[in-house]
């Protein structure tokens, strides 16, 4: 092979290398950075927890059936230590201020409740007799809900601490049974839908792009009012007083300053939220397509 042939072969290799350099590359470009995580967006979730009520003073007095004056029979005791399981659903919306960890939100929830308790109140004997008054009460919170604002701060991109407060409502039920040891007793049932306020705090952790777990405490105050049980007529399970009674001990009314120990209560819940990433923040990042480069 002479020198002329070698030059020809070298020229062919150079031409082939130049042509190969012009072919499209199959190497994918680097993927774009994932979108920054954000708490902004709506969410729905489930919660379960435990609630317990404040103890409140229950004061009662039997009144004269004609003049409605106290007969001298009084009793007072703490209301029952009501407690029980609660659980329900929540719906809300968060907005994270751009470039900051500040998160504002609005949430409403609705929970069923098994918070309930009983108490027995025994009074002092009627003056000049051995007849003793008593009252038995059963209190329960049937359900409650709240509409609350939330203000929080993301101490880490996916870890949020917050305070919350707003409007509360719920249904309470109370059974009253009152009587005297000489055989008279009477009773009544009271059920009300009450309104009030709530306040609390919580912490929420987004452990997946669309799922977050939270722990929350709330104090709920549904207020109280006076309850009057008119004992002038027979209701469920009642007996007339002995005839003739030694003294007028049959009550015409029973007054309680607190109808339902569960009206002011605490609760702690664990919740699981599904977050709708409508704005892309914190959502899954699609793999980059394989594109040709020319």
mmCIF file of N, CA and C in Angstrom, residues 25-34 285-293:
data_model
loop_
_atom_site.group_PDB
_atom_site.id
_atom_site.type_symbol
_atom_site.label_atom_id
_atom_site.label_comp_id
_atom_site.label_asym_id
_atom_site.label_seq_id
_atom_site.Cartn_x
_atom_site.Cartn_y
_atom_site.Cartn_z
ATOM 1 N N UNK A 25 -28.321 13.374 18.767
ATOM 2 C CA UNK A 25 -27.939 12.678 19.983
ATOM 3 C C UNK A 25 -29.200 12.119 20.669
ATOM 4 N N UNK A 26 -29.112 10.903 21.231
ATOM 5 C CA UNK A 26 -30.209 10.279 21.947
ATOM 6 C C UNK A 26 -30.135 10.518 23.449
ATOM 7 N N UNK A 27 -29.186 11.269 23.929
ATOM 8 C CA UNK A 27 -29.039 11.552 25.344
ATOM 9 C C UNK A 27 -30.073 12.596 25.776
ATOM 10 N N UNK A 28 -30.851 12.273 26.873
ATOM 11 C CA UNK A 28 -31.890 13.186 27.348
ATOM 12 C C UNK A 28 -31.269 14.401 28.038
ATOM 13 N N UNK A 29 -31.910 15.545 27.896
ATOM 14 C CA UNK A 29 -31.415 16.725 28.616
ATOM 15 C C UNK A 29 -31.644 16.547 30.107
ATOM 16 N N UNK A 30 -30.924 17.270 30.928
ATOM 17 C CA UNK A 30 -31.138 17.151 32.380
ATOM 18 C C UNK A 30 -32.567 17.535 32.737
ATOM 19 N N UNK A 31 -33.192 16.820 33.704
ATOM 20 C CA UNK A 31 -34.589 17.122 34.069
ATOM 21 C C UNK A 31 -34.689 18.494 34.708
ATOM 22 N N UNK A 32 -35.821 19.141 34.534
ATOM 23 C CA UNK A 32 -36.006 20.444 35.184
ATOM 24 C C UNK A 32 -36.119 20.264 36.696
ATOM 25 N N UNK A 33 -35.786 21.257 37.475
ATOM 26 C CA UNK A 33 -35.921 21.135 38.932
ATOM 27 C C UNK A 33 -37.385 20.955 39.320
ATOM 28 N N UNK A 34 -37.670 20.162 40.368
ATOM 29 C CA UNK A 34 -39.066 19.970 40.790
ATOM 30 C C UNK A 34 -39.655 21.277 41.295
ATOM 31 N N UNK A 285 -43.115 14.935 39.856
ATOM 32 C CA UNK A 285 -42.435 15.506 38.693
ATOM 33 C C UNK A 285 -42.378 14.456 37.597
ATOM 34 N N UNK A 286 -42.927 14.745 36.425
ATOM 35 C CA UNK A 286 -42.929 13.788 35.317
ATOM 36 C C UNK A 286 -41.516 13.624 34.759
ATOM 37 N N UNK A 287 -41.133 12.405 34.328
ATOM 38 C CA UNK A 287 -39.793 12.210 33.769
ATOM 39 C C UNK A 287 -39.642 13.008 32.482
ATOM 40 N N UNK A 288 -38.426 13.494 32.259
ATOM 41 C CA UNK A 288 -38.154 14.282 31.053
ATOM 42 C C UNK A 288 -38.199 13.390 29.836
ATOM 43 N N UNK A 289 -38.816 13.835 28.742
ATOM 44 C CA UNK A 289 -38.853 13.004 27.509
ATOM 45 C C UNK A 289 -37.486 12.948 26.853
ATOM 46 N N UNK A 290 -37.283 11.881 26.080
ATOM 47 C CA UNK A 290 -36.040 11.725 25.316
ATOM 48 C C UNK A 290 -36.187 12.496 24.020
ATOM 49 N N UNK A 291 -35.381 13.537 23.831
ATOM 50 C CA UNK A 291 -35.476 14.384 22.663
ATOM 51 C C UNK A 291 -34.176 14.369 21.889
ATOM 52 N N UNK A 292 -34.306 14.569 20.595
ATOM 53 C CA UNK A 292 -33.114 14.654 19.755
ATOM 54 C C UNK A 292 -32.486 16.042 19.852
ATOM 55 N N UNK A 293 -31.170 16.089 19.676
ATOM 56 C CA UNK A 293 -30.450 17.374 19.721
ATOM 57 C C UNK A 293 -29.699 17.539 18.414
#
